[in-house]
CSV table of C-alpha atoms in Angstrom, one decimal:
chain,number,residue,atom,x,y,z
A,1,MET,CA,20.3,-3.2,4.5
A,2,GLU,CA,18.5,-2.0,1.3
A,3,ILE,CA,14.9,-0.6,1.7
A,4,LYS,CA,12.8,-0.9,-1.5
A,5,ILE,CA,10.2,1.7,-2.0
A,6,LEU,CA,7.0,1.7,-4.0
A,7,ARG,CA,5.2,4.7,-5.6
A,8,ARG,CA,1.6,5.1,-5.4
A,9,ARG,CA,0.7,3.4,-8.6
A,10,ASP,CA,2.8,0.4,-7.6
A,11,VAL,CA,1.0,0.3,-4.4
A,12,GLU,CA,-2.5,0.4,-6.2
A,13,ARG,CA,-1.3,-2.4,-8.5
A,14,LEU,CA,-0.1,-4.7,-5.5
A,15,THR,CA,-3.2,-4.1,-3.4
A,16,GLY,CA,-5.9,-3.6,-5.8
A,17,LEU,CA,-6.9,-0.4,-4.0
A,18,SER,CA,-7.7,2.7,-5.6
A,19,LYS,CA,-5.8,6.1,-4.7
A,20,ALA,CA,-9.0,7.2,-2.7
A,21,SER,CA,-9.1,3.8,-0.9
A,22,ILE,CA,-5.5,4.0,0.0
A,23,TYR,CA,-5.7,7.6,1.5
A,24,ARG,CA,-9.0,6.7,3.3
A,25,LYS,CA,-7.4,3.8,4.8
A,26,MET,CA,-4.4,5.8,5.8
A,27,ARG,CA,-6.6,8.3,7.5
A,28,GLY,CA,-8.4,5.5,9.5
A,29,GLY,CA,-5.1,4.1,10.6
A,30,THR,CA,-5.5,0.7,8.8
A,31,PHE,CA,-2.9,1.3,6.1
A,32,PRO,CA,0.8,2.0,6.1
A,33,LEU,CA,1.8,5.6,6.0
A,34,PRO,CA,4.1,6.7,3.1
A,35,LEU,CA,7.7,8.3,3.6
A,36,LYS,CA,7.9,11.8,2.4
A,37,LEU,CA,10.4,11.8,-0.6
A,38,GLY,CA,10.0,15.5,-1.5
A,39,GLU,CA,7.6,18.5,-1.3
A,40,ARG,CA,5.1,16.6,-3.7
A,41,ALA,CA,6.4,13.0,-3.7
A,42,VAL,CA,5.7,10.1,-1.3
A,43,ALA,CA,6.4,6.5,-1.5
A,44,TRP,CA,5.8,3.3,0.7
A,45,ARG,CA,8.3,0.9,2.1
A,46,ALA,CA,7.8,-2.3,0.2
A,47,ASP,CA,8.1,-4.4,3.2
A,48,GLU,CA,5.3,-2.6,5.0
A,49,ILE,CA,2.9,-3.0,1.9
A,50,HIS,CA,3.8,-6.7,1.6
A,51,ASP,CA,3.2,-7.3,5.4
A,52,TRP,CA,-0.3,-5.4,5.0
A,53,ILE,CA,-1.3,-7.7,2.1
A,54,ALA,CA,-0.2,-10.7,4.2
A,55,SER,CA,-2.4,-9.6,7.0
A,56,ARG,CA,-5.5,-9.4,4.9
A,57,PRO,CA,-8.1,-12.3,5.8
A,58,ARG,CA,-8.8,-14.6,2.8
A,59,ALA,CA,-12.3,-14.6,1.3
A,60,LEU,CA,-14.5,-17.3,2.6
A,61,GLY,CA,-16.0,-19.6,0.4
A,62,TRP,CA,-13.8,-18.6,-2.7
A,63,HIS,CA,-12.9,-21.4,-5.0
A,64,PRO,CA,-10.9,-21.1,-8.2
């Protein structure tokens, strides 16, 4: 099984969240934790990020 990983900028792009928001949600326990790749490098599992996005409620009253 191949696990795809996403770096922070990719996570920001996919979720629409800023770096600060991602880390705030992680501290609050409402966002997936990253994998530690090295001393200063982290990445998130793509499947966990996609699951998090899918779990978000849809905006009420929004019409394209």
